[in-house]
Coordinates of C-alpha atoms in Angstrom, one line a residue:
Chain A
X99 CA 110.7 16.0 173.2
X100 CA 108.3 14.6 170.6
X101 CA 104.9 16.2 170.3
X102 CA 101.8 14.3 170.6
X103 CA 98.4 15.5 169.7
X104 CA 95.0 14.2 171.2
X105 CA 92.5 12.9 168.6
X106 CA 89.1 11.8 168.8
X107 CA 89.0 8.4 170.6
X108 CA 86.9 6.8 167.9
X109 CA 89.6 7.3 165.4
X110 CA 91.5 4.4 167.0
X111 CA 89.0 1.5 166.2
X112 CA 87.8 3.3 163.0
X113 CA 91.3 3.4 161.5
X114 CA 92.0 -0.2 162.5
X115 CA 88.8 -1.4 161.0
X116 CA 89.0 0.8 157.8
X117 CA 92.6 -0.4 157.2
X118 CA 91.8 -3.9 157.7
X119 CA 88.5 -4.3 156.0
X120 CA 89.4 -1.5 153.4
X121 CA 92.4 -3.4 152.5
X122 CA 90.6 -6.6 152.1
X123 CA 88.2 -4.9 149.8
X124 CA 91.1 -3.5 147.6
X125 CA 92.8 -6.9 147.6
X126 CA 89.5 -8.5 146.5
X127 CA 89.0 -5.9 143.8
X128 CA 92.6 -6.6 142.5
X129 CA 92.3 -10.3 142.7
X130 CA 94.9 -10.6 145.3
X131 CA 92.7 -11.9 148.1
X132 CA 92.8 -15.7 147.3
X133 CA 91.3 -17.7 149.9
X134 CA 91.0 -21.0 148.3
X135 CA 93.5 -23.3 146.6
X136 CA 90.5 -24.1 144.2
X137 CA 90.4 -20.5 143.2
X138 CA 94.1 -20.3 142.9
X139 CA 94.4 -23.4 140.8
X140 CA 91.6 -22.1 138.4
X141 CA 93.4 -18.7 138.0
X142 CA 96.8 -20.3 137.4
X143 CA 95.5 -22.9 135.0
X144 CA 96.9 -22.4 131.5
X145 CA 94.1 -21.5 129.2
X146 CA 91.9 -20.7 132.1
X147 CA 90.4 -24.2 132.5
X148 CA 87.7 -23.9 135.4
X149 CA 88.2 -20.2 135.5
X150 CA 85.4 -18.4 137.2
X151 CA 86.5 -18.8 140.7
X152 CA 86.4 -22.3 141.9
X153 CA 84.9 -24.8 139.4
X154 CA 85.9 -27.5 141.8
X155 CA 86.3 -31.2 141.5
X156 CA 84.9 -31.5 138.0
X157 CA 87.3 -29.2 136.3
X158 CA 90.2 -30.3 134.1
X159 CA 93.7 -29.6 135.1
X160 CA 96.1 -28.9 132.2
X161 CA 98.7 -31.6 131.8
X162 CA 101.8 -30.7 133.3
X163 CA 100.6 -27.5 134.9
X164 CA 101.3 -28.7 138.5
X165 CA 104.4 -29.2 140.7
X166 CA 104.2 -31.6 143.6
X167 CA 104.0 -28.5 145.9
X168 CA 101.0 -27.1 144.1
X169 CA 98.9 -30.3 144.6
X170 CA 96.0 -29.3 146.7
X171 CA 93.5 -31.1 148.9
X172 CA 90.5 -30.1 146.8
X173 CA 91.9 -31.9 143.6
X174 CA 90.8 -35.4 142.7
X175 CA 93.5 -38.1 142.1
X176 CA 92.6 -37.7 138.4
X177 CA 93.2 -33.9 138.5
X178 CA 96.7 -34.4 140.4
X179 CA 97.6 -37.0 138.0
X180 CA 96.8 -34.9 134.9
X181 CA 98.5 -31.8 136.4
X182 CA 101.6 -33.7 137.1
X183 CA 101.6 -35.6 133.9
X184 CA 101.5 -39.0 135.6
X185 CA 99.3 -42.1 135.2
X186 CA 96.5 -42.2 137.8
X187 CA 97.7 -45.7 138.7
X188 CA 101.1 -44.2 139.8
X189 CA 99.6 -41.7 141.9
X190 CA 97.2 -44.3 143.6
X191 CA 100.3 -46.5 144.1
X192 CA 101.9 -43.5 146.0
X193 CA 98.9 -43.0 148.0
X194 CA 99.3 -46.8 149.0
X195 CA 95.7 -47.5 150.2
X196 CA 95.5 -50.6 152.3
X197 CA 93.6 -53.7 151.3
X198 CA 89.9 -53.2 151.2
X199 CA 90.0 -49.3 150.7
X200 CA 89.0 -48.2 147.3
X201 CA 90.8 -45.0 146.0
X202 CA 89.6 -44.1 142.7
X203 CA 90.3 -41.4 140.1
X204 CA 87.3 -39.3 141.4
X205 CA 88.4 -39.5 145.1
X206 CA 89.3 -36.1 146.4
X207 CA 92.8 -36.0 148.0
X208 CA 91.4 -34.3 151.1
X209 CA 89.2 -37.2 151.8
X210 CA 92.2 -39.6 151.8
X211 CA 93.1 -38.7 155.4
X212 CA 89.8 -40.4 156.6
X213 CA 90.2 -43.2 154.2
X214 CA 94.0 -44.2 154.4
X215 CA 95.4 -44.5 157.8
X216 CA 98.6 -42.2 158.3
X217 CA 98.0 -40.5 154.9
X218 CA 99.0 -36.9 154.8
X219 CA 99.0 -34.4 151.9
X220 CA 102.5 -33.3 152.9
X221 CA 103.7 -36.9 152.7
X222 CA 102.2 -37.6 149.3
X223 CA 103.9 -34.4 148.0
X224 CA 107.1 -35.5 149.3
X225 CA 106.7 -38.9 147.5
X226 CA 105.5 -37.1 144.4
X227 CA 108.6 -35.0 144.6
X228 CA 110.7 -38.0 144.3
X229 CA 108.5 -39.8 141.7
X230 CA 107.6 -36.8 139.5
X231 CA 109.3 -36.6 136.1
X232 CA 112.6 -34.7 136.1
X233 CA 112.4 -31.0 135.3
X234 CA 109.5 -30.0 137.4
Chain B
X24 CA 73.8 -10.7 169.0
X25 CA 75.0 -7.4 170.8
X26 CA 75.8 -8.3 174.3
X27 CA 73.7 -6.7 177.2
X28 CA 75.6 -4.1 178.8
X29 CA 76.5 -5.0 182.4
X30 CA 79.0 -2.1 182.8
X31 CA 76.3 0.3 182.0
X32 CA 73.7 -1.1 184.2
X33 CA 75.9 -1.9 187.3
X34 CA 79.5 -1.6 187.2
X35 CA 80.2 2.0 185.8
X36 CA 77.4 3.4 188.0
X37 CA 78.9 2.5 191.1
X38 CA 82.5 3.1 189.7
X39 CA 81.6 6.4 188.4
X40 CA 79.7 7.5 191.5
X41 CA 83.0 6.8 193.2
X42 CA 84.7 8.8 190.7
X43 CA 83.0 12.0 191.6
X44 CA 84.7 11.6 195.0
X45 CA 88.0 10.3 194.1
X46 CA 90.1 8.8 197.0
X47 CA 92.5 11.5 196.7
X48 CA 90.0 14.0 198.1
X49 CA 90.7 16.3 195.2
X50 CA 87.5 17.2 193.2
X51 CA 87.9 15.8 189.7
X52 CA 87.6 18.0 186.7
X53 CA 84.0 17.7 185.3
X54 CA 82.7 16.1 188.4
X55 CA 79.0 16.6 189.0
X56 CA 75.6 15.1 188.0
X57 CA 75.8 16.3 184.4
X58 CA 79.4 15.0 184.0
X59 CA 78.4 11.7 185.6
X60 CA 75.5 11.3 183.2
X61 CA 77.8 12.0 180.3
X62 CA 80.2 9.4 181.3
X63 CA 77.5 6.9 181.7
X64 CA 76.3 7.7 178.2
X65 CA 79.8 7.6 176.9
X66 CA 80.4 4.1 178.3
X67 CA 77.0 2.9 177.0
X68 CA 77.7 4.2 173.6
X69 CA 81.0 2.6 173.5
X70 CA 79.6 -0.8 174.5
X71 CA 76.8 -0.6 172.0
X72 CA 79.3 0.3 169.2
X73 CA 82.0 -2.2 170.1
X74 CA 79.7 -5.0 170.7
X75 CA 77.7 -4.4 167.6
X76 CA 81.0 -4.4 165.5
X77 CA 82.2 -7.6 167.2
X78 CA 78.9 -9.5 166.7
X79 CA 78.7 -8.5 163.0
X80 CA 82.2 -9.8 162.4
X81 CA 81.5 -13.1 164.4
X82 CA 78.3 -13.6 162.2
X83 CA 80.3 -12.9 159.2
X84 CA 82.9 -15.4 160.1
X85 CA 80.4 -18.1 161.2
X86 CA 78.6 -17.5 157.9
X87 CA 81.7 -18.0 155.8
X88 CA 82.5 -21.1 157.9
X89 CA 79.0 -22.6 157.1
X90 CA 79.6 -21.8 153.4
X91 CA 82.8 -23.6 153.5
X92 CA 81.3 -26.6 155.5
X93 CA 78.5 -26.9 152.9
X94 CA 81.3 -26.9 150.2
X95 CA 80.1 -23.9 148.3
X96 CA 82.3 -23.2 145.4
X97 CA 85.2 -21.0 146.4
X98 CA 84.2 -20.7 150.0
X99 CA 87.0 -19.6 152.2
X100 CA 87.9 -21.7 155.2
X101 CA 88.5 -20.1 158.5
X102 CA 92.1 -21.1 158.1
X103 CA 92.3 -18.8 155.2
X104 CA 90.7 -15.8 157.0
X105 CA 93.2 -15.6 159.9
X106 CA 96.0 -13.2 159.7
X107 CA 98.2 -15.5 161.9
X108 CA 98.2 -17.9 158.9
X109 CA 100.2 -15.3 157.2
X110 CA 102.7 -15.3 160.0
X111 CA 102.8 -19.0 160.1
X112 CA 103.6 -19.3 156.4
X113 CA 106.0 -16.3 156.3
X114 CA 109.2 -18.3 156.5
X115 CA 108.2 -20.9 154.0
X116 CA 106.9 -18.2 151.6
X117 CA 110.0 -16.2 151.8
X118 CA 112.3 -19.3 151.3
X119 CA 110.2 -21.3 148.9
X120 CA 107.6 -18.9 147.5
X121 CA 105.1 -21.6 148.5
X122 CA 102.7 -21.7 151.3
X123 CA 102.3 -24.2 154.2
X124 CA 99.1 -26.4 153.8
X125 CA 95.7 -24.7 153.9
X126 CA 97.3 -21.3 153.7
X127 CA 96.6 -19.1 150.8
X128 CA 97.8 -15.6 149.6
X129 CA 94.9 -14.1 151.5
X130 CA 96.6 -15.0 154.7
X131 CA 99.6 -12.9 153.7
X132 CA 97.3 -10.0 152.7
X133 CA 95.6 -10.3 156.1
X134 CA 98.8 -10.3 158.0
X135 CA 100.3 -7.4 156.0
X136 CA 96.9 -5.4 156.6
X137 CA 97.0 -6.2 160.2
X138 CA 100.7 -5.0 160.5
X139 CA 99.7 -1.7 158.9
X140 CA 96.7 -1.4 161.2
X141 CA 98.7 -2.0 164.2
X142 CA 101.5 0.6 163.1
X143 CA 98.7 3.2 162.8
X144 CA 96.2 2.2 165.5
X145 CA 97.7 -0.3 167.8
X146 CA 96.1 -3.5 168.7
X147 CA 92.5 -2.4 168.2
X148 CA 92.0 -5.4 165.9
X149 CA 92.1 -7.6 169.1
X150 CA 89.4 -5.5 170.8
X151 CA 87.1 -4.9 167.9
X152 CA 87.6 -7.4 165.2
X153 CA 89.1 -10.7 166.3
X154 CA 86.3 -13.2 166.7
X155 CA 88.1 -15.2 169.5
X156 CA 88.4 -12.1 171.4
X157 CA 84.7 -11.3 171.1
X158 CA 83.9 -14.9 172.2
X159 CA 85.9 -14.2 175.3
X160 CA 84.3 -11.0 175.9
X161 CA 81.0 -12.8 175.7
X162 CA 82.3 -15.5 178.2
X163 CA 83.3 -12.7 180.7
X164 CA 79.9 -11.1 180.4
X165 CA 78.5 -14.5 181.2
X166 CA 80.8 -14.7 184.3
X167 CA 79.4 -11.4 185.5
X168 CA 75.9 -12.5 184.9
X169 CA 76.5 -15.7 186.8
X170 CA 78.2 -13.6 189.5
X171 CA 81.2 -15.8 189.5
X172 CA 84.3 -14.6 191.2
X173 CA 87.2 -13.8 188.9
X174 CA 90.4 -15.6 189.8
X175 CA 93.1 -13.5 191.2
X176 CA 96.5 -13.8 189.5
X177 CA 99.4 -12.6 191.4
X178 CA 101.2 -9.7 189.7
X179 CA 104.5 -11.7 189.4
X180 CA 102.8 -14.8 188.0
X181 CA 100.9 -12.6 185.6
X182 CA 104.1 -11.1 184.4
X183 CA 105.5 -14.6 183.8
X184 CA 102.3 -16.0 182.2
X185 CA 102.3 -13.2 179.6
X186 CA 105.6 -14.6 178.3
X187 CA 103.6 -17.6 177.3
X188 CA 102.5 -16.0 174.2
X189 CA 106.0 -15.7 173.0
X190 CA 106.7 -19.4 173.8
X191 CA 103.6 -20.6 171.9
X192 CA 104.6 -18.4 169.0
X193 CA 108.2 -19.6 168.9
X194 CA 107.0 -23.2 168.8
X195 CA 104.5 -22.6 166.1
X196 CA 106.9 -20.7 163.9
X197 CA 109.6 -23.4 164.2
X198 CA 107.3 -26.4 163.7
X199 CA 105.5 -24.9 160.8
X200 CA 108.7 -23.9 159.1
X201 CA 110.1 -27.4 159.6
X202 CA 107.0 -29.3 158.5
X203 CA 105.5 -26.8 156.0
X204 CA 102.1 -27.7 157.4
X205 CA 99.5 -25.8 159.5
X206 CA 100.6 -27.7 162.5
X207 CA 98.9 -25.4 165.0
X208 CA 95.5 -25.7 163.2
X209 CA 94.7 -28.8 165.3
X210 CA 95.3 -27.0 168.6
X211 CA 93.9 -23.5 167.5
X212 CA 90.9 -22.5 169.4
X213 CA 89.9 -20.1 166.7
X214 CA 89.9 -22.8 164.0
X215 CA 88.1 -25.4 166.3
X216 CA 85.4 -23.1 167.4
X217 CA 84.8 -20.9 164.2
X218 CA 85.6 -23.6 161.7
X219 CA 82.3 -25.4 162.9
X220 CA 83.8 -28.9 162.2
X221 CA 82.5 -29.7 165.6
X222 CA 79.0 -28.9 164.4
X223 CA 79.0 -29.9 160.7
X224 CA 81.4 -32.9 160.6
X225 CA 82.4 -33.9 164.1
X226 CA 85.1 -36.5 164.3
X227 CA 85.9 -36.9 167.9
X228 CA 88.8 -39.4 167.2
X229 CA 90.8 -36.7 165.4
X230 CA 89.4 -33.6 166.9
X231 CA 89.5 -34.2 170.6
X232 CA 92.8 -32.2 171.0
X233 CA 91.3 -29.3 169.5
X234 CA 88.1 -29.6 171.5
X235 CA 90.0 -29.9 174.6
X236 CA 92.2 -26.8 174.0
X237 CA 89.1 -24.8 173.1
X238 CA 87.0 -25.9 176.0
X239 CA 90.0 -25.1 178.2
X240 CA 90.5 -21.7 176.8
X241 CA 86.8 -21.0 177.3
X242 CA 86.9 -22.4 180.7
X243 CA 89.8 -20.4 181.8
X244 CA 88.2 -17.4 180.2
X245 CA 85.2 -17.8 182.6
X246 CA 87.8 -17.2 185.5
X247 CA 90.3 -14.9 184.0
X248 CA 88.9 -12.3 181.4
X249 CA 90.6 -12.8 178.0
X250 CA 92.9 -15.3 179.5
X251 CA 93.9 -16.7 175.9
X252 CA 94.7 -13.0 174.8
X253 CA 96.8 -12.3 177.9
X254 CA 98.8 -15.5 178.2
X255 CA 98.7 -17.7 175.1
X256 CA 97.7 -15.9 171.9
X257 CA 100.7 -16.1 169.5
X258 CA 99.2 -13.3 167.3
X259 CA 98.9 -11.2 170.4
X260 CA 102.6 -11.7 171.0
X261 CA 103.6 -10.4 167.6
X262 CA 101.2 -7.5 167.9
X263 CA 102.4 -6.5 171.4
X264 CA 105.9 -6.2 169.9
X265 CA 104.7 -4.4 166.8
X266 CA 102.7 -2.1 168.9
X267 CA 105.6 -0.3 170.1
X268 CA 105.7 1.4 166.7
X269 CA 102.1 2.5 166.7
X270 CA 101.3 6.1 166.0
X271 CA 98.0 6.2 168.0
X272 CA 98.1 5.1 171.5
X273 CA 96.2 5.7 174.7
X274 CA 98.2 8.0 176.9
X275 CA 98.0 9.3 180.5
X276 CA 98.3 13.0 181.0
X277 CA 99.2 15.1 183.9
X278 CA 95.5 15.7 184.7
X279 CA 95.3 12.2 186.1
X280 CA 94.3 12.3 189.7
X281 CA 95.1 8.6 190.4
X282 CA 91.6 7.4 191.0
X283 CA 92.4 4.3 189.3
X284 CA 88.8 3.8 187.8
X285 CA 90.5 3.1 184.4
X286 CA 92.1 -0.1 185.7
X287 CA 89.3 -2.3 186.5
X288 CA 87.3 -2.2 183.2
X289 CA 90.4 -3.1 181.3
X290 CA 89.7 -6.6 179.8
X291 CA 93.4 -7.6 179.7
X292 CA 94.4 -6.4 183.0
X293 CA 96.6 -3.5 182.1
X294 CA 97.6 -1.2 184.8
X295 CA 96.4 1.9 182.9
X296 CA 96.9 4.1 186.1
X297 CA 100.6 3.4 185.8
X298 CA 101.0 4.3 182.1
X299 CA 104.0 6.6 181.6
X300 CA 102.8 8.0 179.4
X301 CA 101.4 5.4 177.0
X302 CA 99.6 2.3 178.1
X303 CA 101.2 -1.1 177.5
X304 CA 101.3 -2.5 174.1
X305 CA 99.1 -5.4 175.4
X306 CA 96.3 -2.8 175.1
X307 CA 93.5 -4.0 172.9
X308 CA 92.2 -0.5 172.0
X309 CA 88.6 -1.2 173.5
X310 CA 88.6 2.2 174.9
X311 CA 86.9 1.0 178.1
X312 CA 89.6 3.0 180.2
X313 CA 89.2 6.2 178.3
X314 CA 85.4 6.0 178.7
X315 CA 85.6 5.3 182.4
X316 CA 88.1 8.1 183.1
X317 CA 86.1 10.7 185.2
X318 CA 88.8 13.4 184.7
X319 CA 88.6 15.1 181.5
X320 CA 91.7 14.5 179.3
X321 CA 93.5 12.4 181.8
X322 CA 93.4 9.6 179.4
X323 CA 93.0 10.1 175.7
X324 CA 94.0 8.7 172.4
X325 CA 97.0 10.5 171.2
X326 CA 98.8 10.5 167.9
X327 CA 102.6 11.0 168.1
X328 CA 105.9 9.5 167.0
X329 CA 106.3 6.0 168.3
X330 CA 109.4 7.0 170.3
X331 CA 107.3 9.6 172.2
X332 CA 105.8 6.6 174.1
X333 CA 109.1 5.1 175.1
X334 CA 110.1 8.1 177.2
X335 CA 109.4 8.2 180.8
X336 CA 106.5 10.1 182.2
X337 CA 103.6 12.4 181.2
X338 CA 104.7 15.9 180.6
X339 CA 104.6 17.9 183.8
X340 CA 105.4 14.9 186.0
X341 CA 102.0 13.4 185.8
X342 CA 99.3 12.9 188.3
X343 CA 98.2 9.8 190.0
X344 CA 100.6 7.3 191.1
X345 CA 103.6 9.2 190.3
X346 CA 106.5 6.8 189.5
X347 CA 104.0 3.9 190.1
X348 CA 105.1 0.2 189.7
X349 CA 107.9 0.3 187.2
X350 CA 106.8 3.9 186.2
X351 CA 106.7 2.6 182.6
X352 CA 105.0 0.1 180.5
X353 CA 103.8 -2.7 180.4
X354 CA 102.9 -3.1 184.0
X355 CA 100.8 -6.3 184.2
X356 CA 100.5 -6.1 187.8
X357 CA 96.9 -5.3 188.2
X358 CA 95.4 -8.5 188.6
X359 CA 94.4 -9.3 192.2
X360 CA 95.4 -5.7 193.4
X361 CA 92.8 -4.2 195.7
X362 CA 93.2 -0.5 196.5
X363 CA 91.5 0.9 199.6
X364 CA 88.9 3.4 198.5
X365 CA 89.0 2.5 194.9
X366 CA 88.2 -1.2 194.8
X367 CA 85.9 -1.1 197.7
X368 CA 82.9 -0.5 195.6
X369 CA 83.9 -3.1 193.1
X370 CA 84.2 -5.7 195.8
X371 CA 80.8 -5.3 197.0
X372 CA 79.6 -6.7 193.6
X373 CA 80.6 -10.2 194.2
X374 CA 83.4 -10.0 191.6
X375 CA 87.1 -10.6 192.2
X376 CA 89.4 -7.7 191.5
X377 CA 91.6 -7.6 188.7

């Protein structure tokens, strides 16, 4: 028969909270707690472009540093095109905005869902997968 | 933000008064005015601490949601702060090393930490940390304040409904893996409520599904305490399975007199009085039952090998309802049961039995 031992009742929530939030603290300290694609993108960018945890839409993305899967909603059309090494016009063509809807290089991809009927980032990634230069 | 303490002001007083004269007629260990006052103080202390912790975490999550809504650089979305996101993306991450949309490494970290936490301390996350659970506790408090009757769910129905968590979990995992998107986000009441999109950038045309689900969850929570946790929460489904491996569990010992005063305060309707010896893995670790127990040591938090909870009964045969329903766990049959001499006091308060 396995032995059990009575412990202070407060140990139950205390351990749960300490493990959970202590772990988050350790993950943050070690840089593993990445909560934003923006932050992740900055960290992964060659040369540290935009380093500093989320420089946002104004940051440059190194040419060829992205794969279609790593395109994020926070990126602008320009950043996605730069990262993929594609002309902006090609990316806009894949987005296929309807007549009357203006999609420019500075348009964030996450705003396209409200601008372009039926648009989804997953669908764009799939189209980019087909269109992107071989070797990516 | 700490909720007022109805259990301290009304419920426990009556309940614990009954506890001094348990229906078995046996004097309970520690009965008497001073023991009675100690229990009242213990319940009050537990409520103060738990509700304070819950309120702090809710405020923290709401603060982060506001930061994200105001597009502060690097601000995390509530999607990125949910351990269930780690579960949703697990298959995609293992097979392709990428994440489903809106999910980030933080979700995997949170899921891993939660798993460790459950292995050590059971599902206390649900009772102390989860913001949606805290909100449901607030809804239950509101129901008591409004003196609304709780809906009685028949034990058999309750048992079937609890399987709903696994159905929801299976659907989410399959669709998320197939589409590599955070498919459930549009339905998830946690995202809908705590993401604050309904407040900061409402778009009824695209958000009505989430709003409907969230209102439904809150509405049902007004009738059945923590209904989402009991019947639908997919993360709760994962944790209830993982909870079988927990080291710390609430266990019933042979000093139990079978007064069943531990049953009523349980927010998730576990038949604590039938625990043999460990309570169900649906337990959210709120400690309400332990604090309500009038018999010293009859319910306690015990550390032991997980398999010690898989065996039959408390050592020595156990007191109380020996070999009660199922004589094991989980026994989700408490809702709607009314026991003569035990629930009598509760019924006088205009509240349904659990």
